[in-house]
Short mmCIF file of C-alpha atoms in Angstrom, two decimals:
data_model
loop_
_atom_site.label_atom_id
_atom_site.label_comp_id
_atom_site.label_asym_id
_atom_site.label_seq_id
_atom_site.Cartn_x
_atom_site.Cartn_y
_atom_site.Cartn_z
CA VAL K 1 183.91 86.75 57.49
CA VAL K 2 185.13 87.65 60.96
CA PHE K 3 181.62 87.57 62.41
CA ASP K 4 180.97 84.14 60.91
CA ARG K 5 184.17 82.88 62.48
CA ILE K 6 183.21 84.39 65.84
CA ARG K 7 179.85 82.63 65.66
CA GLU K 8 181.51 79.30 64.77
CA ASN K 9 184.10 79.61 67.52
CA ARG K 10 181.47 80.52 70.13
CA LYS K 11 179.61 77.30 69.36
CA LYS K 12 182.80 75.22 69.46
CA ASP K 13 184.32 76.44 72.70
CA LEU K 14 181.89 77.57 75.37
CA LYS K 15 184.56 77.88 78.08
CA LYS K 16 186.49 80.77 76.51
CA SER K 17 185.56 84.37 77.14
CA LEU K 18 184.18 86.45 74.30
CA ALA K 19 187.38 88.51 74.14
CA GLU K 20 189.46 85.36 73.63
CA ILE K 21 187.05 84.08 70.98
CA ILE K 22 187.14 87.39 69.11
CA ASN K 23 190.94 87.48 69.28
CA SER K 24 191.32 83.97 67.90
CA SER K 25 188.68 84.61 65.22
CA VAL K 26 190.43 87.77 64.01
CA ASN K 27 193.76 85.93 63.97
CA GLU K 28 192.24 83.09 61.93
CA THR K 29 190.81 85.43 59.29
CA LEU K 30 193.56 88.06 59.26
CA SER K 31 195.70 86.57 56.50
CA ARG K 32 192.68 85.98 54.28
CA THR K 33 191.47 89.55 54.77
CA ILE K 34 194.87 91.10 54.09
CA LEU K 35 195.60 88.97 51.03
CA THR K 36 192.18 89.69 49.53
CA ALA K 37 192.51 93.42 50.16
CA PHE K 38 196.06 93.45 48.77
CA THR K 39 194.93 91.74 45.56
CA VAL K 40 192.05 94.17 45.09
CA ILE K 41 194.32 97.14 45.83
CA LEU K 42 196.80 95.98 43.16
CA VAL K 43 194.03 95.88 40.57
CA LEU K 44 192.68 99.26 41.64
CA LEU K 45 196.14 100.83 41.55
CA SER K 46 196.64 99.55 38.02
CA LEU K 47 193.27 101.02 37.03
CA PHE K 48 194.16 104.26 38.77
CA PHE K 49 197.52 104.70 37.02
CA LEU K 50 196.81 103.04 33.67
CA GLY K 51 193.14 103.90 33.21
CA GLY K 52 191.74 106.93 31.51
CA PRO K 53 190.48 110.09 33.16
CA VAL K 54 186.99 108.67 33.68
CA ILE K 55 188.27 105.50 35.35
CA HIS K 56 190.80 107.48 37.41
CA ASP K 57 188.24 108.99 39.80
CA PHE K 58 186.24 105.77 40.05
CA ALA K 59 189.34 103.70 40.86
CA PHE K 60 190.37 106.23 43.50
CA ALA K 61 186.97 106.04 45.18
CA LEU K 62 187.09 102.25 45.18
CA LEU K 63 190.65 102.29 46.50
CA VAL K 64 189.69 104.51 49.43
CA GLY K 65 186.68 102.29 50.14
CA VAL K 66 188.70 99.08 50.12
CA VAL K 67 191.36 100.52 52.44
CA ILE K 68 188.79 101.89 54.90
CA GLY K 69 186.68 98.73 54.72
CA THR K 70 189.66 96.48 55.38
CA TYR K 71 190.79 98.61 58.29
CA SER K 72 187.34 98.67 59.84
CA SER K 73 186.77 94.94 59.47
CA ILE K 74 190.06 94.18 61.22
CA PHE K 75 190.34 96.88 63.88
CA ILE K 76 186.88 98.37 64.47
CA ALA K 77 184.11 95.81 63.94
CA SER K 78 185.25 93.16 66.41
CA PRO K 79 185.84 95.52 69.36
CA ILE K 80 182.38 96.99 68.75
CA VAL K 81 180.89 93.50 69.11
CA LEU K 82 182.72 93.08 72.41
CA ALA K 83 181.55 96.50 73.62
CA PHE K 84 177.91 95.74 72.74
CA GLU K 85 178.14 92.39 74.49
CA ASN K 86 179.56 94.06 77.61
CA ILE K 87 176.75 96.64 77.54
CA GLN K 88 174.12 93.91 77.27
CA ILE K 89 175.70 92.01 80.16
CA SER K 90 175.78 95.11 82.35
CA LYS K 91 172.15 95.93 81.51
CA GLY K 92 171.17 92.36 82.35
CA LYS K 93 172.86 92.60 85.75
CA ARG K 94 171.10 95.88 86.54
CA LYS K 95 167.64 94.47 85.80
CA LYS K 96 168.08 91.53 88.18
#
């Protein structure tokens, strides 16, 4: 979702730097990401505590995955895009 928003915002505003576009895109999708993750975590916690022994391990694995996935989509994925873009720009300057 964040990458789609970055792509949309890059097309809309060509004057902003990539860092500003990424920042605004993350801010636009932050509430949606957190609310979705919170809802899924509530369901998984209910499965974890109210489910049987077979569901217990499965719900725990899903819970860990949702927490790590949410964290990475907010705090890791977007800075990696910026780093890759900076690497490509620096390689392009070296070739010329």
